[in-house]
mmCIF file of C-alpha atoms and ligand atoms in Angstrom:
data_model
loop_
_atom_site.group_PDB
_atom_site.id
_atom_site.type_symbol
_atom_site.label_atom_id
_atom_site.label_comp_id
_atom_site.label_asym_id
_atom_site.label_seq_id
_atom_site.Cartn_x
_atom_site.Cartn_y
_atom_site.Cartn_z
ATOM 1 C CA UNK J 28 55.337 76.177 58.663
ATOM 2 C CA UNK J 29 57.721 77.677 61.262
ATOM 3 C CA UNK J 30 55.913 80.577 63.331
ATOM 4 C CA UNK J 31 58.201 83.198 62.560
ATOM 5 C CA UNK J 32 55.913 86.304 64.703
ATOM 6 C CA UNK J 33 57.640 85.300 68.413
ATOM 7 C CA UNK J 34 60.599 86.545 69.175
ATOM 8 C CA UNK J 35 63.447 84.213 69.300
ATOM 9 C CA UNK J 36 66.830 84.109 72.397
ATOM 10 C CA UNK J 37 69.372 82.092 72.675
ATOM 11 C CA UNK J 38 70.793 81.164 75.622
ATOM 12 C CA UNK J 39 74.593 79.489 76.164
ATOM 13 C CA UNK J 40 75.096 77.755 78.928
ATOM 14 C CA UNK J 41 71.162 76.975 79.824
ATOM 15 C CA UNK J 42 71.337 73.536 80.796
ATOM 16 C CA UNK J 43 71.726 74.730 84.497
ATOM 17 C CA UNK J 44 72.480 76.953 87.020
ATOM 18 C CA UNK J 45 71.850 80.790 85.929
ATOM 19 C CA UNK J 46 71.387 79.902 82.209
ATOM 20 C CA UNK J 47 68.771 77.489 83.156
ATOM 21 C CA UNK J 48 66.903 80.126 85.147
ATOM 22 C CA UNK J 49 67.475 83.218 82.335
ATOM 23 C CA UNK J 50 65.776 80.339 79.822
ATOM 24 C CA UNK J 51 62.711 79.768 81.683
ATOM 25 C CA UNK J 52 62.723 83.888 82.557
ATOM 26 C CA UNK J 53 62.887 84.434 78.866
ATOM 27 C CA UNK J 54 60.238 81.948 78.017
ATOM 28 C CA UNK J 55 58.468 83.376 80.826
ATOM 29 C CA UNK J 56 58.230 86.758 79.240
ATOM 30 C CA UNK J 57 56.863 85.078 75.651
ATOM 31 C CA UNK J 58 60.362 84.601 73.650
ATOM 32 C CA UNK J 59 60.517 81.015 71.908
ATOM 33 C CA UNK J 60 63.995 80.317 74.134
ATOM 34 C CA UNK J 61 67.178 78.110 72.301
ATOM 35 C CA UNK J 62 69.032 76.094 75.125
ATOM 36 C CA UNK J 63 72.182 75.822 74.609
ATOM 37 C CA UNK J 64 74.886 73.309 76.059
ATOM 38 C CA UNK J 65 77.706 71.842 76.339
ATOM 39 C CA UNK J 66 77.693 68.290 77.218
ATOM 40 C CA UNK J 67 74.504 68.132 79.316
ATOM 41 C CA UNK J 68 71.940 66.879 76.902
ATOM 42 C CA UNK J 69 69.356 65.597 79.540
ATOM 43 C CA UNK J 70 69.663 68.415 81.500
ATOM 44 C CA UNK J 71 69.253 70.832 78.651
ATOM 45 C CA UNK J 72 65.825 68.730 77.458
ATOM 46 C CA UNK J 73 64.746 68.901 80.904
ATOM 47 C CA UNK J 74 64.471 72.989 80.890
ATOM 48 C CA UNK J 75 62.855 72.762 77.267
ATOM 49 C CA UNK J 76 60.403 70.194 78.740
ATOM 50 C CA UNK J 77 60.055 72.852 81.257
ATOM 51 C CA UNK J 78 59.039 75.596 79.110
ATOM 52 C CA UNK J 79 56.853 73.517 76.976
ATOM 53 C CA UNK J 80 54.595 72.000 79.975
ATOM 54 C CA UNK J 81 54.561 76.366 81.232
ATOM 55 C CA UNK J 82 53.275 76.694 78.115
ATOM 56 C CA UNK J 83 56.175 78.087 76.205
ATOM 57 C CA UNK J 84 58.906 77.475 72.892
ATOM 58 C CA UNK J 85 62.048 75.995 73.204
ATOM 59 C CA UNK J 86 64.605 73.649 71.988
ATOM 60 C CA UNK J 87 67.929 72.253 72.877
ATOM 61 C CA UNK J 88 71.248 72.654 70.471
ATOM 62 C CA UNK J 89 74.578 71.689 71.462
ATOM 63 C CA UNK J 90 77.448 73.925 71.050
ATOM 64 C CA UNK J 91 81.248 74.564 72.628
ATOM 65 C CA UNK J 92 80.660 78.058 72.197
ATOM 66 C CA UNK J 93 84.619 78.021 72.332
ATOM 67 C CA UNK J 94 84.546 76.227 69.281
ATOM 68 C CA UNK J 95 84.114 78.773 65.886
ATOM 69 C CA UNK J 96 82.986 75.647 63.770
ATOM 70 C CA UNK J 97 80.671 74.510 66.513
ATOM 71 C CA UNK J 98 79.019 78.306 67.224
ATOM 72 C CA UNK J 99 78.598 79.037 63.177
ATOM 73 C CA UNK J 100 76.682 75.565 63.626
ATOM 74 C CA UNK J 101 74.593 76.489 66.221
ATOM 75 C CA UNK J 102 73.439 79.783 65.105
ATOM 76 C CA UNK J 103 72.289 78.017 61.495
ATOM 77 C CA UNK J 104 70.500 75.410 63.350
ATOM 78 C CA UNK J 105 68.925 78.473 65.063
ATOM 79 C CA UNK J 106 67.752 80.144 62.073
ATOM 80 C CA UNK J 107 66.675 76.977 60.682
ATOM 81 C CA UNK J 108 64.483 75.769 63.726
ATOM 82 C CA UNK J 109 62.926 79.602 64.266
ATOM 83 C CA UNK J 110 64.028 81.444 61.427
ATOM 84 C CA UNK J 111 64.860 84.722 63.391
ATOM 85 C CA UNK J 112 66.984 85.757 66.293
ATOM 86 C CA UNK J 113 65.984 88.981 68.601
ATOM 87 C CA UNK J 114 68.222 88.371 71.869
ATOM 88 C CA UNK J 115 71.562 86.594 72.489
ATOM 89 C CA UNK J 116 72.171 86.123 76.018
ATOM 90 C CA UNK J 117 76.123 84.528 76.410
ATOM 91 C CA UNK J 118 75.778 82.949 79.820
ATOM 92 C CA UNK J 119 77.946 79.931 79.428
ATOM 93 C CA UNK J 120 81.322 79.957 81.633
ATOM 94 C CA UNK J 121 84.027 78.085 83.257
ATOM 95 C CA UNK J 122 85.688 79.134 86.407
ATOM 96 C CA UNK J 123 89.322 77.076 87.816
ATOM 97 C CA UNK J 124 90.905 78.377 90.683
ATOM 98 C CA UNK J 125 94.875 78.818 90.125
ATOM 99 C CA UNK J 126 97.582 80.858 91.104
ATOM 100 C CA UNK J 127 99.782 83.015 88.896
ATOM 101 C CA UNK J 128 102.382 80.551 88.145
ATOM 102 C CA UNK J 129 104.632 78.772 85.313
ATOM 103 C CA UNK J 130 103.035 75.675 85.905
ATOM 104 C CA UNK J 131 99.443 77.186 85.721
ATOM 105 C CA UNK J 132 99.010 78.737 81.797
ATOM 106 C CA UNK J 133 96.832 75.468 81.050
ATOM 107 C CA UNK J 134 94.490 77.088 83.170
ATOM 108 C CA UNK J 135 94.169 80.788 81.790
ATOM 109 C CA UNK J 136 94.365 79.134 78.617
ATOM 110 C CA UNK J 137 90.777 77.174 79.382
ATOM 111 C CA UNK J 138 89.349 80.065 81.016
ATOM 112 C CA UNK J 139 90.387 82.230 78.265
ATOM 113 C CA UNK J 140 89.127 79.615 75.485
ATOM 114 C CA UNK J 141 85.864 79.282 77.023
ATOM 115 C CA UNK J 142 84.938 82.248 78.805
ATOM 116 C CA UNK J 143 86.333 84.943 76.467
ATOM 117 C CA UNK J 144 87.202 83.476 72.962
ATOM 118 C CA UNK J 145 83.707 81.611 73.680
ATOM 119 C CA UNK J 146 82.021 85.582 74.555
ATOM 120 C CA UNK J 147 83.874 86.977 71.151
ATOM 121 C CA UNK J 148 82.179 84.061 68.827
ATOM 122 C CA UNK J 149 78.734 83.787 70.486
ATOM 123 C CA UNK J 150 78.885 87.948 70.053
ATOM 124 C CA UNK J 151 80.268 88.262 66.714
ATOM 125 C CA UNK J 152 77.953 86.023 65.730
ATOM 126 C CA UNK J 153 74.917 87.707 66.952
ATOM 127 C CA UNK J 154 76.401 90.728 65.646
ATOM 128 C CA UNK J 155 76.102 89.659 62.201
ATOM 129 C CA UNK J 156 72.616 87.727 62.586
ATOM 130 C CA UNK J 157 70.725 89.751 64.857
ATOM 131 C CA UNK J 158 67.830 92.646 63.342
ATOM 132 C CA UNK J 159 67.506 95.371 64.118
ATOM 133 C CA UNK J 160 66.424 96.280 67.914
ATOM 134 C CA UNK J 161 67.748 92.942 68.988
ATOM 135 C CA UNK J 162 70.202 92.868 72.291
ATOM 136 C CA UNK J 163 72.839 91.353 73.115
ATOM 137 C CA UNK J 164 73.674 90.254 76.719
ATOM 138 C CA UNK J 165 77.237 88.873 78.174
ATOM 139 C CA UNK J 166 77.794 87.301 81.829
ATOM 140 C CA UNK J 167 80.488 89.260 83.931
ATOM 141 C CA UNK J 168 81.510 88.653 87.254
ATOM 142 C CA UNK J 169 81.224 91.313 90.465
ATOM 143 C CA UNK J 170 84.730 89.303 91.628
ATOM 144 C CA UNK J 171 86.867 91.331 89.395
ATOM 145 C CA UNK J 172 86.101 94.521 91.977
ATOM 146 C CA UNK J 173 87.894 91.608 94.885
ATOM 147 C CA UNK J 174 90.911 90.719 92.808
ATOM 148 C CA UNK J 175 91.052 87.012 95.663
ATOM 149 C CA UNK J 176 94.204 85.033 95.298
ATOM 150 C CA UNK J 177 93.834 82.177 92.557
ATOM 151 C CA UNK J 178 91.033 84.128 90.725
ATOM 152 C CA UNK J 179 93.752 85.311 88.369
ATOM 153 C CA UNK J 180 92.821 83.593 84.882
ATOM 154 C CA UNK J 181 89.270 83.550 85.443
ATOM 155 C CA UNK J 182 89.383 87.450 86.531
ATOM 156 C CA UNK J 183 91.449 87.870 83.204
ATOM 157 C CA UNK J 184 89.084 85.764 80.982
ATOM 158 C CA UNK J 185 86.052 87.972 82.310
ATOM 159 C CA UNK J 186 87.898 91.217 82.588
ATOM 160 C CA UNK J 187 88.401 90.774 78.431
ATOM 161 C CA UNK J 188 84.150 90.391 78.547
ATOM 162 C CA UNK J 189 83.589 93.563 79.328
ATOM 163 C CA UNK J 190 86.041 95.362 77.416
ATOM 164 C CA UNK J 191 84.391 93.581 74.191
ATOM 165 C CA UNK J 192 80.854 94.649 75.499
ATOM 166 C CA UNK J 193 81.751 98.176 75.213
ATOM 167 C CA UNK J 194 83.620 97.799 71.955
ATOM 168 C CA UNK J 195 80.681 95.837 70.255
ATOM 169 C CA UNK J 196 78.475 98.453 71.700
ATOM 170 C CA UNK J 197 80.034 100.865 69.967
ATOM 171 C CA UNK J 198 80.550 99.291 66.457
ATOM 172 C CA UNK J 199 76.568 98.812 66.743
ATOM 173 C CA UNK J 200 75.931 102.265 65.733
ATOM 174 C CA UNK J 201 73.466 102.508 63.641
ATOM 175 C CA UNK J 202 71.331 99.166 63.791
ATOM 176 C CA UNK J 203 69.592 99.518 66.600
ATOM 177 C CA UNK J 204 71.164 96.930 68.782
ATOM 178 C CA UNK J 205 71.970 97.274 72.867
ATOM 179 C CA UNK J 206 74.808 94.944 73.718
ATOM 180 C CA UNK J 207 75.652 94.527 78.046
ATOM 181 C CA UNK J 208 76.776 92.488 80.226
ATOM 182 C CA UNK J 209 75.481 91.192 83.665
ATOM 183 C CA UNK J 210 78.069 90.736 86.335
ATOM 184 C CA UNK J 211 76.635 88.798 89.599
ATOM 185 C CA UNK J 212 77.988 88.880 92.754
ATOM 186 C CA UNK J 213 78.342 84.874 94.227
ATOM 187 C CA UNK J 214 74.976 82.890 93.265
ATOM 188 C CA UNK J 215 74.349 79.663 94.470
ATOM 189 C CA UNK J 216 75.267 77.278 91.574
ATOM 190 C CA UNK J 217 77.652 74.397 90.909
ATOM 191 C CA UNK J 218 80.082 76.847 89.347
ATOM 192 C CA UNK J 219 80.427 78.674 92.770
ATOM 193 C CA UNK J 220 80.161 75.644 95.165
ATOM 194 C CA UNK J 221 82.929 73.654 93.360
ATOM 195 C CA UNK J 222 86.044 73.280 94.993
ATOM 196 C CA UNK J 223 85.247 75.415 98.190
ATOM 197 C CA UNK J 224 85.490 74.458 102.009
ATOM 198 C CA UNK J 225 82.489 75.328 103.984
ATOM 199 C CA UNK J 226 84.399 77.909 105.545
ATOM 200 C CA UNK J 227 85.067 79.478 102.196
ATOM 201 C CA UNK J 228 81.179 79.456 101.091
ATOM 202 C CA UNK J 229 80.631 80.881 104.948
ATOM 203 C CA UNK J 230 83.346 83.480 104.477
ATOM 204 C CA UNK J 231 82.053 84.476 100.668
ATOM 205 C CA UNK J 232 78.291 84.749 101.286
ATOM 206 C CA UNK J 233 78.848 86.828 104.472
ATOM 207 C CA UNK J 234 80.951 89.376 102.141
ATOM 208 C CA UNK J 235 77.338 91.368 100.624
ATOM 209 C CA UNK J 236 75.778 93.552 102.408
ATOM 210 C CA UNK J 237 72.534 91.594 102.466
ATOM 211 C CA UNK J 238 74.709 88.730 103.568
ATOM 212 C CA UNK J 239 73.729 85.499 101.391
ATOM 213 C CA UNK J 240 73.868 84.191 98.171
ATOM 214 C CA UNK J 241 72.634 84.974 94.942
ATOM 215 C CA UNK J 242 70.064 82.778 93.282
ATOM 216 C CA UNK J 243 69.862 82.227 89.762
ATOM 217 C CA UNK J 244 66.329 83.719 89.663
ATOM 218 C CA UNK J 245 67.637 87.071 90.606
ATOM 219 C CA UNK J 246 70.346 87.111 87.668
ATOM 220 C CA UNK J 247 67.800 86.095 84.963
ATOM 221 C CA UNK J 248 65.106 89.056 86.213
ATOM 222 C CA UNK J 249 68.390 91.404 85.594
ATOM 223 C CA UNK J 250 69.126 89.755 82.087
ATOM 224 C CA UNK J 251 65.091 89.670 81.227
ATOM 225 C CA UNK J 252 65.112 93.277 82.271
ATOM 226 C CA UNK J 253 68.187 94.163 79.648
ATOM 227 C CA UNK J 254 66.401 91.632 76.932
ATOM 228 C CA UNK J 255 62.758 93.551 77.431
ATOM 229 C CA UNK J 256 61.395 96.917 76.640
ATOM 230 C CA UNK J 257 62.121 98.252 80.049
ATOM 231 C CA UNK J 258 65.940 98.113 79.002
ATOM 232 C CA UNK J 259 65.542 99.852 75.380
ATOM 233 C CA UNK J 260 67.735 102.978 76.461
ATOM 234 C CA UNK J 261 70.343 101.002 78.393
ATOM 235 C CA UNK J 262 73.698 100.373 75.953
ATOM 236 C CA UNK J 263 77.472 99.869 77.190
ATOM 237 C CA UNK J 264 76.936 98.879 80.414
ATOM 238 C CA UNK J 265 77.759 96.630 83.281
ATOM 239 C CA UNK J 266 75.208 95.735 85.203
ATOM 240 C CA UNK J 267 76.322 94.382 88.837
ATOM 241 C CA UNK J 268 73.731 92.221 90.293
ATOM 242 C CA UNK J 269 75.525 91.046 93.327
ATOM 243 C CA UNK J 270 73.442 91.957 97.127
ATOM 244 C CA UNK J 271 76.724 94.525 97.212
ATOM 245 C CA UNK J 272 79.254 93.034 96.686
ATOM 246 C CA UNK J 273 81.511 95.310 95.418
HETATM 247 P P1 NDP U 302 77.278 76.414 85.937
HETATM 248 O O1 NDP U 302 78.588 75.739 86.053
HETATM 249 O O2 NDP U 302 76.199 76.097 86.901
HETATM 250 O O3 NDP U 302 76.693 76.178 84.442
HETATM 251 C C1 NDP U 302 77.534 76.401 83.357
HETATM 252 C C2 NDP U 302 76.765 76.229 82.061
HETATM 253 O O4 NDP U 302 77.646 76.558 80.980
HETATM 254 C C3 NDP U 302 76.285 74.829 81.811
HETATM 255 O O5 NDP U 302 75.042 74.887 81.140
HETATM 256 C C4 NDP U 302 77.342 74.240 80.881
HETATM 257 O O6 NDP U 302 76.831 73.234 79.990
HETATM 258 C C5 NDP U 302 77.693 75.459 80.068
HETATM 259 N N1 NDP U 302 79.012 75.427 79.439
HETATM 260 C C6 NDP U 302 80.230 75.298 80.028
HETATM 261 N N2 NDP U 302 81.201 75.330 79.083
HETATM 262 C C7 NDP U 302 80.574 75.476 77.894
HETATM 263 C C8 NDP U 302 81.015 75.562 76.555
HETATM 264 N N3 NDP U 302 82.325 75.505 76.238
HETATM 265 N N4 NDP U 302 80.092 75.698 75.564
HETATM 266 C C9 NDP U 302 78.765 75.739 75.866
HETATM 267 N N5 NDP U 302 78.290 75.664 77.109
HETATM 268 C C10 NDP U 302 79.186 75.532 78.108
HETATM 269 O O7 NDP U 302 77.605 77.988 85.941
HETATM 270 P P2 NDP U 302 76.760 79.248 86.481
HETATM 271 O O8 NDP U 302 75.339 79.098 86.120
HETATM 272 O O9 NDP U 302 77.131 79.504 87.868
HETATM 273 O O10 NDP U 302 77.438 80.427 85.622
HETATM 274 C C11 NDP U 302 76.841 81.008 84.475
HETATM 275 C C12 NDP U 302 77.628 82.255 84.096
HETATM 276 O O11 NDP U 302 77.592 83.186 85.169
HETATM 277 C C13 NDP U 302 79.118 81.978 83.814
HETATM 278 O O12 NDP U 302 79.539 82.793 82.739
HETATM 279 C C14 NDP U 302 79.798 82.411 85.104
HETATM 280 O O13 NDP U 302 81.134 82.791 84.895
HETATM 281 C C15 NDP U 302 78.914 83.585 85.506
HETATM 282 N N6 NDP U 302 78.980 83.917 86.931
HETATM 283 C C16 NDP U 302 78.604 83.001 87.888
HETATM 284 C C17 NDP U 302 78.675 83.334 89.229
HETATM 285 C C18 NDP U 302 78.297 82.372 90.321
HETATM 286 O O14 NDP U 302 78.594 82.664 91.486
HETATM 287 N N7 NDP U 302 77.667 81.240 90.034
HETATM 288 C C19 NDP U 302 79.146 84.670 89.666
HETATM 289 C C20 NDP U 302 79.515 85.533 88.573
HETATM 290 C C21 NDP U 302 79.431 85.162 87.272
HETATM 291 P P3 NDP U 302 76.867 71.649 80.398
HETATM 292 O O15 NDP U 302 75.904 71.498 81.550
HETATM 293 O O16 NDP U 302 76.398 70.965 79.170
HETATM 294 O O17 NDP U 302 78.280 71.358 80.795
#
């Protein structure tokens, strides 16, 4: 019979980079952990296997969270495998550099698709599965405060994040649910190496205050912190994780 006492997060995106690391975070702090992704199956096993061999829950389900067929899917297969769902954490994201031009809309349409049509299902979903006291937890970005050239779409895509975090915050009254986002600052994954010089990663990291990157460890303790009791009283908000840059 399916242990249904654990508490149960999902996690988009958790086949690497700083999904990966909120996954093993989350299994880390006793939550049976979903890992979602995109096309990355043996990646995504490789984190369950992770969990399991530390001891933990987990299992892999694929999902184009940009996709309304595809999420409905994956938060059935959810209640099927665990039968209950405490924390929704939408990490998954895309990020294309272009300028604001004619020949460019492709692009904000893919960002936009992904990153914030992909935020509205995964949340409206969890808004309509989740119990009481669950959370809900979106991924940001500290770049919107920089407004760089060719960030444009992908500034857009997670600008429209947070206005839906406060929204769905709000149409929570009354069930008990926190919904936030994290927004990093650069972290060192394959989403911000992609497509930079050295002299770009150089020029980005120097930016913070405390002068390097992020690692995905230190976005997943923020997101943990949000999903745990130590966050009960925090709803609405933006949390900036980013070493100061701002
Ligand atoms: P990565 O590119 O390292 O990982 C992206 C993850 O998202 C992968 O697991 C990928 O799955 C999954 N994914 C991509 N598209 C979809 C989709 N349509 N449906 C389901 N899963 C999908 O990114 P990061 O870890 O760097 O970024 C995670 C989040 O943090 C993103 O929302 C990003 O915008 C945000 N962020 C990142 C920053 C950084 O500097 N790294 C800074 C600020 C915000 P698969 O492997 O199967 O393709």
């Amino acid at each position: 019979m399916t242990d249904t006492t654990q508490k149960v997060a999902l996690v988009t995106g958790a086949s690497r980079g700083i999904g990966r690391a909120i996954a093993l975070k989350l299994a880390e702090d006793g939550f049976a952990v979903v890992v979602n992704y995109a096309g990355n199956a043996q990646l995504a096993e490789q984190v369950v296997a992770e969990i399991e061999t530390n001891g933990g829950r987990g299992t892999a389900l694929q999902a184009d969270i940009g996709d309304a067929a595809s999420v409905a899917r994956l938060f059935d297969q959810v209640l099927e495998a665990f039968g209950r769902l405490d924390v929704v954490v939408n990490n998954a994201g895309v990020m294309q550099m272009a300028k604001i031009s004619s020949d460019n809309v492709e692009v904000l349409d893919q960002m936009l698709n992904t990153n914030l049509r992909g935020s509205w299902l995964v949340m409206a979903k969890a808004a309509e599965t989740l119990s009481n006291g669950g959370r809900i937890i979106a991924l940001s970005s500290s770049v919107l405060a920089k407004s760089f050239p060719t960030y444009g779409a992908y500034i857009a895509s997670k600008a429209g994040v947070e206005g839906l975090v406060k929204v769905l915050a709000n149409e929570m009254r009354g069930r008990e649910i926190t919904v936030n986002a994290v927004a990093p600052g650069p972290v060192a994954t394959e989403l911000f190496f992609e497509g930079k010089s050295d002299e770009q990663i150089a020029s980005i990291t120097a930016m913070a205050p405390l002068e390097r990157l992020g690692q995905p460890e230190e976005i997943a303790a923020a997101v943990a912190f949000l999903a745990g009791p130590q966050g009960s009283w925090i709803n609405g908000q933006i949390l900036r994780a980013n070493g100061g840059f701002a």
